């Protein structure tokens, strides 16, 4: 049995794991980043690359008056105030530093958009694969070690009761990798684990499986075995906007995984041509309602004005690529569009007419919609031909619940006590999102709490930011 000794061990090599490992390496720690799959990236490599940051240079350049306090309020409101206020405050307090840290690596945020739950446009997007390459190279340059095909099976501990601490991990091949300062779990969620979905989110059994292939709940199970507390498990939701049909042959790599027209003013109808949800709500809540519709289908319908707002990947507004991939249908009239989408034409036209009347102030909206999202923006009419539609469903690409931590990413047991030497960040970390998910908060969470976890683990070994400098 081989034993490797390090200051810090990070398990899971997506965004969160890379940020944690890089922070530790830059503080002078000996760090190894373990990944069970053949390549790094996880769900991050498949996501939209959006970060929820507030008060940034890019926002100020566009005249967007956002603040950390407003972001904190949005996180709490979106989470229905059942999220952990201390964790939420830590996010708001450290998010701008994370933004500047990413920029210091040469990652350029040059665009800001609006999405679910945001009372201000604050989604700062990066190409996720480029971002991962930059982070990975920075880790190697800082002296960090990376190992693929290195799945972890169990956490190793020493001591008993109040003296117990995590000292490393046992890999699936029996190898022990020791950590003097601590183990940081960043293994993602459990969207690919049928048994964990059945246990914690049975209502999502029919959701389209998405997310990283390695997201089977490994880190959750390892910490659970030590008595770690779990939080937000009952709030797990799918994500609306996953195209229901396949892309055209040859377009698989360029076809978007998620498409959102709702926050530009698009509507969502079922296969009967009727709206069934307030489209300004979080796409998690829209996803819940979509699963209740015939065939679990929600068709996004929009017009040329919205198509003209298409923004290239990594946003979820890449309508042009979705059109080219055959996912979006285009027609000169609503009658023609209904035929292409298999919807009853009269019902669709009547739905759009009622929506337009409300948008023009001629009566209330039948779903209670009065903004683009979270009180921001004016609802436009859908009246500029040509018209477009895309049939979507709800995908389970993330679970956004899991291990309870304190504001410093230390994992807590069922009695609220920190498990010494154990940290969690990224999707496996619960507490931030609460009852629903604020768009862009996942990647930012991974960066913020990954760095906080690394800083505390390094302090346990005697490394400090001052010493690293």
XYZ file of C-alpha atoms in Angstrom:
469
model
C 0.000 0.000 0.000
C 1.439 3.333 -1.082
C 1.224 6.354 1.203
C 1.458 9.944 -0.039
C 1.925 12.785 2.424
C 0.677 16.302 1.700
C -0.390 19.401 3.573
C -3.738 19.553 1.794
C -5.705 16.981 -0.201
C -8.516 18.191 -2.478
C -10.997 15.608 -3.790
C -12.750 16.528 -7.033
C -11.247 18.580 -9.866
C -13.945 20.922 -11.089
C -14.042 24.671 -10.528
C -14.273 24.427 -6.739
C -11.483 21.896 -6.405
C -9.132 23.820 -8.660
C -9.681 27.060 -6.743
C -9.080 25.332 -3.408
C -5.947 23.542 -4.612
C -4.529 26.633 -6.295
C -5.074 28.774 -3.195
C -3.299 26.181 -1.040
C -0.399 25.849 -3.477
C 0.027 29.612 -3.643
C 0.212 29.706 0.156
C 3.185 27.372 -0.022
C 1.406 24.173 0.923
C 2.059 20.762 -0.571
C -1.246 19.976 -2.267
C -2.650 17.202 -4.426
C -5.865 17.482 -6.448
C -7.542 14.111 -6.935
C -10.037 13.332 -9.708
C -11.763 9.980 -10.159
C -12.486 10.514 -13.846
C -9.826 10.309 -16.606
C -9.849 14.116 -17.027
C -10.505 17.114 -14.828
C -13.519 19.380 -15.224
C -16.600 17.601 -13.891
C -19.871 19.505 -14.196
C -17.964 22.763 -14.572
C -16.855 21.741 -18.053
C -20.519 21.371 -19.052
C -21.987 24.458 -17.405
C -22.805 27.936 -18.648
C -19.781 29.512 -16.973
C -21.769 32.184 -15.097
C -20.758 33.833 -11.818
C -22.998 35.988 -9.619
C -20.760 38.895 -8.602
C -21.750 42.385 -7.460
C -20.042 45.767 -7.567
C -17.609 44.780 -10.282
C -15.691 46.850 -12.778
C -17.730 45.423 -15.652
C -21.015 46.374 -13.996
C -19.815 49.899 -13.293
C -18.709 50.308 -16.909
C -22.257 49.410 -17.978
C -23.897 51.705 -15.441
C -25.276 48.870 -13.291
C -25.490 50.027 -9.666
C -25.142 46.709 -7.864
C -23.814 46.093 -4.345
C -22.789 43.128 -2.172
C -25.682 43.987 0.142
C -28.204 43.717 -2.694
C -26.668 40.418 -3.789
C -26.972 39.125 -0.223
C -30.635 40.160 -0.143
C -31.274 38.392 -3.455
C -29.629 35.189 -2.221
C -31.796 35.158 0.894
C -34.979 36.041 -0.994
C -34.367 33.430 -3.690
C -33.667 30.845 -0.989
C -36.936 31.792 0.782
C -34.825 32.734 3.822
C -34.188 29.114 4.777
C -30.580 29.304 3.616
C -27.857 29.755 6.242
C -27.517 33.528 6.773
C -23.899 33.248 7.922
C -22.902 31.298 4.828
C -24.810 33.746 2.627
C -23.096 36.686 4.307
C -19.684 35.085 3.805
C -20.473 34.705 0.099
C -21.434 38.379 -0.186
C -18.426 39.479 1.853
C -15.835 37.551 -0.160
C -17.349 37.510 -3.663
C -15.654 40.663 -4.961
C -12.256 39.397 -3.831
C -12.951 36.148 -5.707
C -13.834 38.175 -8.810
C -10.560 40.110 -8.615
C -8.613 36.900 -7.913
C -9.990 35.278 -11.064
C -9.195 38.390 -13.081
C -5.638 38.324 -11.720
C -5.239 34.906 -13.349
C -5.941 36.463 -16.739
C -9.615 35.497 -16.888
C -11.461 38.356 -18.541
C -15.063 39.111 -17.603
C -16.364 41.371 -20.362
C -20.110 40.771 -20.275
C -22.923 41.013 -17.723
C -26.410 39.569 -18.218
C -29.626 39.051 -16.260
C -30.973 35.694 -15.147
C -33.241 34.024 -12.629
C -33.563 35.603 -9.197
C -31.345 38.576 -10.010
C -32.686 42.029 -9.170
C -29.787 43.455 -11.199
C -27.868 42.095 -14.221
C -24.905 40.425 -12.503
C -24.074 37.232 -14.379
C -20.397 37.449 -15.342
C -19.619 34.682 -17.821
C -16.490 32.826 -18.857
C -15.922 29.961 -21.262
C -15.816 27.162 -18.653
C -13.327 25.000 -20.527
C -10.932 27.913 -21.020
C -11.343 28.835 -17.355
C -10.504 25.294 -16.273
C -7.404 25.227 -18.467
C -6.199 28.493 -16.936
C -6.814 27.289 -13.395
C -5.192 23.932 -14.062
C -2.044 25.431 -15.539
C -1.845 27.927 -12.672
C -2.052 25.029 -10.203
C 0.786 23.169 -11.896
C 2.866 26.351 -12.119
C 2.367 26.889 -8.380
C 3.745 23.417 -7.629
C 0.437 21.637 -7.091
C 0.035 17.980 -8.041
C -2.864 16.596 -10.060
C -3.897 12.936 -10.276
C -6.622 11.589 -12.563
C -8.250 8.165 -12.208
C -7.841 8.583 -8.454
C -11.261 8.046 -6.942
C -11.587 8.376 -3.175
C -13.448 5.738 -1.170
C -13.195 6.745 2.482
C -11.892 9.465 4.757
C -9.119 8.516 7.132
C -9.228 9.722 10.721
C -7.191 9.591 13.910
C -8.308 9.987 17.497
C -11.691 9.368 19.062
C -14.700 11.503 19.969
C -13.698 15.152 20.468
C -10.107 14.362 19.475
C -11.040 12.856 16.121
C -9.681 14.586 13.054
C -9.523 13.826 9.340
C -5.988 12.991 8.237
C -6.392 11.824 4.647
C -8.324 9.705 2.172
C -8.264 6.108 1.055
C -8.481 5.688 -2.710
C -10.508 3.023 -4.449
C -7.274 1.112 -5.146
C -6.473 0.990 -1.425
C -3.817 3.697 -1.511
C -3.772 6.158 1.370
C -3.153 9.836 0.669
C -2.424 11.728 3.863
C -3.201 15.372 4.612
C -1.599 17.238 7.496
C -3.810 20.305 7.212
C -7.014 18.781 5.989
C -9.126 17.269 3.220
C -11.302 19.510 1.062
C -14.273 17.744 -0.531
C -15.298 19.235 -3.881
C -16.809 16.175 -5.499
C -19.964 17.798 -6.881
C -23.491 16.580 -6.359
C -25.349 13.314 -6.893
C -27.307 13.938 -10.092
C -25.873 10.724 -11.594
C -26.707 8.529 -8.587
C -30.069 6.845 -8.999
C -30.175 5.656 -5.396
C -29.375 9.070 -3.900
C -31.857 10.814 -6.201
C -34.475 8.245 -5.173
C -33.652 8.866 -1.514
C -33.437 12.654 -1.442
C -35.305 13.836 -4.548
C -37.765 11.160 -5.697
C -39.820 13.838 -7.464
C -36.920 14.223 -9.909
C -36.725 10.580 -10.925
C -38.074 11.515 -14.377
C -35.836 14.568 -14.878
C -33.341 14.390 -17.724
C -29.983 13.226 -16.279
C -27.329 15.893 -16.751
C -24.209 17.094 -14.961
C -20.795 15.487 -14.754
C -20.592 11.735 -15.231
C -18.689 11.492 -11.948
C -21.395 13.207 -9.884
C -22.468 10.158 -7.914
C -22.278 11.587 -4.388
C -18.911 10.153 -3.345
C -17.905 13.070 -1.128
C -21.366 13.221 0.414
C -21.161 9.565 1.402
C -17.613 9.830 2.795
C -18.480 12.733 5.082
C -21.847 11.249 5.951
C -20.032 8.179 7.274
C -18.307 10.433 9.827
C -21.567 11.927 11.067
C -21.594 15.010 8.862
C -24.869 16.896 8.862
C -26.830 17.371 5.639
C -28.806 20.453 4.682
C -31.226 21.602 1.957
C -31.789 18.011 0.805
C -35.545 18.488 0.517
C -35.103 21.517 -1.742
C -33.331 19.753 -4.593
C -34.759 20.939 -7.900
C -34.205 20.315 -11.564
C -33.303 23.014 -14.065
C -35.716 24.131 -16.767
C -34.384 24.833 -20.245
C -32.807 21.533 -21.254
C -33.680 20.953 -24.939
C -36.087 18.045 -25.195
C -34.885 16.862 -28.598
C -31.446 16.009 -29.954
C -29.430 18.473 -32.046
C -28.793 17.957 -35.737
C -26.072 15.497 -36.642
C -22.688 17.159 -36.440
C -23.950 19.919 -34.117
C -23.606 17.989 -30.868
C -20.564 19.959 -29.672
C -21.975 23.401 -30.446
C -25.577 22.844 -29.321
C -26.395 24.552 -25.994
C -27.200 22.355 -23.005
C -29.548 25.001 -21.596
C -31.563 27.758 -23.265
C -33.362 30.537 -21.374
C -35.510 33.080 -23.194
C -37.802 33.688 -20.222
C -35.748 36.473 -18.730
C -35.818 38.407 -22.005
C -39.614 38.193 -22.090
C -40.244 34.786 -23.681
C -43.173 32.680 -22.493
C -43.372 28.995 -21.595
C -46.367 26.943 -22.710
C -47.281 23.292 -22.411
C -48.215 21.017 -25.290
C -51.778 22.380 -25.114
C -50.479 25.865 -25.900
C -51.239 27.188 -22.415
C -48.886 29.017 -20.068
C -48.480 27.224 -16.749
C -45.997 29.312 -14.757
C -44.844 32.855 -14.060
C -41.777 32.981 -16.308
C -40.013 35.548 -14.124
C -39.456 32.933 -11.411
C -36.217 31.025 -10.907
C -35.648 28.401 -13.584
C -35.567 25.888 -10.730
C -39.185 26.703 -9.858
C -40.140 26.699 -13.537
C -38.491 23.290 -13.748
C -40.694 21.990 -10.928
C -43.827 23.086 -12.773
C -42.602 21.705 -16.094
C -42.384 18.201 -14.626
C -46.145 18.401 -13.920
C -47.028 19.119 -17.579
C -47.982 16.561 -20.262
C -44.860 14.774 -21.405
C -42.833 16.941 -18.963
C -42.472 19.474 -21.797
C -42.402 23.262 -21.646
C -42.100 25.111 -24.966
C -40.380 28.489 -24.910
C -41.986 30.859 -27.417
C -40.383 34.189 -28.350
C -40.008 36.690 -31.178
C -37.331 38.390 -33.252
C -36.713 41.080 -30.649
C -35.577 38.393 -28.233
C -33.645 36.473 -30.888
C -31.713 39.695 -31.555
C -30.495 39.535 -27.940
C -28.760 36.206 -28.501
C -25.383 36.107 -26.783
C -22.708 33.530 -27.568
C -21.720 30.659 -25.312
C -21.058 30.434 -22.377
C -24.346 32.238 -21.683
C -27.709 30.462 -21.640
C -28.818 33.056 -24.194
C -27.082 31.481 -27.181
C -30.219 31.281 -29.292
C -28.298 31.497 -32.566
C -26.382 28.280 -31.865
C -29.574 26.563 -30.753
C -31.218 27.607 -34.025
C -28.288 26.363 -36.086
C -28.355 23.066 -34.185
C -32.012 22.535 -35.076
C -33.223 22.861 -31.490
C -35.141 26.095 -32.129
C -37.881 26.277 -34.761
C -38.437 29.489 -36.783
C -41.641 30.611 -38.499
C -43.109 33.741 -40.053
C -46.366 33.437 -38.112
C -47.640 31.904 -34.884
C -49.850 29.568 -36.943
C -46.813 28.217 -38.768
C -44.787 27.995 -35.553
C -47.528 26.019 -33.837
C -47.461 23.510 -36.686
C -43.690 23.091 -36.428
C -43.898 22.570 -32.669
C -46.979 20.333 -32.662
C -49.044 22.844 -30.674
C -52.724 23.776 -31.236
C -52.542 27.007 -33.222
C -55.671 28.677 -31.863
C -54.671 28.046 -28.260
C -51.136 29.365 -28.820
C -52.371 32.507 -30.548
C -54.892 33.162 -27.789
C -52.189 32.699 -25.146
C -49.868 35.165 -26.878
C -52.717 37.664 -27.316
C -53.519 37.591 -23.577
C -49.823 37.921 -22.729
C -49.416 40.909 -25.052
C -52.532 42.586 -23.667
C -51.127 42.358 -20.136
C -47.730 43.632 -21.303
C -49.487 46.653 -22.812
C -51.387 47.300 -19.597
C -54.735 46.054 -20.895
C -55.484 43.786 -17.944
C -53.495 41.684 -15.518
C -51.151 38.878 -16.488
C -52.793 35.485 -16.030
C -49.666 34.095 -14.333
C -48.939 37.202 -12.312
C -45.897 38.217 -14.309
C -44.956 41.897 -14.001
C -41.191 41.939 -14.634
C -38.399 40.069 -16.416
C -37.168 38.574 -13.126
C -36.873 39.517 -9.444
C -38.578 42.869 -9.969
C -36.206 43.935 -12.749
C -37.198 44.964 -16.253
C -40.358 45.639 -18.243
C -42.223 42.784 -19.928
C -42.244 43.237 -23.735
C -44.911 42.056 -26.133
C -44.269 39.093 -28.403
C -45.179 40.750 -31.667
C -42.177 41.062 -33.976
C -42.028 38.321 -36.629
C -40.490 35.904 -37.233
C -41.414 33.840 -34.202
C -39.396 31.087 -32.548
C -39.971 28.123 -30.260
C -37.943 25.448 -28.517
C -39.341 22.407 -26.707
C -37.584 21.945 -23.371
C -37.772 19.789 -20.302
C -36.335 19.789 -16.804
C -32.837 18.433 -16.389
C -31.118 17.341 -13.211
C -27.723 18.857 -13.817
C -27.052 19.835 -10.224
C -28.339 19.067 -6.740
C -27.185 22.183 -4.806
C -27.571 20.634 -1.370
C -25.385 18.502 0.814
C -22.909 18.912 3.625
C -23.609 21.510 6.266
C -20.651 23.813 6.814
C -19.892 26.949 8.758
C -19.041 30.219 7.028
C -15.448 29.066 6.634
C -16.362 25.859 4.735
C -15.600 23.588 7.729
C -17.923 20.557 7.658
C -20.211 20.298 10.695
C -21.479 17.100 12.285
C -25.083 16.448 13.289
C -24.439 18.204 16.617
C -23.178 21.358 14.918
C -19.527 20.747 15.769
C -16.797 21.098 13.163
C -15.194 17.845 12.016
C -11.542 18.781 12.405
C -9.618 18.729 9.148
C -12.667 18.346 6.874
C -13.962 20.992 4.467
C -16.518 21.149 1.656
C -16.995 23.507 -1.265
C -18.875 23.625 -4.536
C -22.004 21.659 -5.259
C -21.484 19.191 -2.405
C -21.742 22.073 0.088
C -25.229 22.877 1.344
C -26.562 25.910 3.148
C -26.055 28.689 0.615
C -28.983 28.167 -1.731
C -31.835 27.194 0.592
C -35.164 26.562 -1.098
C -34.094 27.688 -4.569
C -31.067 28.592 -6.626
C -29.847 32.063 -7.555
C -28.364 31.898 -11.031
C -24.567 32.129 -11.087
C -24.071 31.409 -7.405
C -22.704 27.879 -7.834
C -19.421 28.612 -9.598
C -18.834 31.661 -7.431
C -19.549 29.584 -4.322
C -16.964 27.025 -5.391
C -14.323 29.702 -5.799
C -15.164 31.629 -2.624
C -15.441 28.716 -0.225
C -12.712 26.684 -1.910
C -10.270 29.477 -1.156
C -11.583 29.895 2.413
C -11.226 26.149 3.013
C -7.677 26.155 1.674
C -6.722 29.118 3.839
C -7.947 27.397 7.004
C -6.334 24.074 6.101
C -3.052 25.848 5.455
C -3.252 27.613 8.821
C -3.451 24.186 10.433
C -0.056 23.406 8.920
C 1.479 26.767 9.841
C 1.133 28.259 6.371
C -0.364 31.759 6.211
C -0.905 34.242 3.401
C 1.911 36.343 4.866
C 4.227 33.337 4.966
C 3.322 32.433 1.398
C 4.189 35.931 0.228
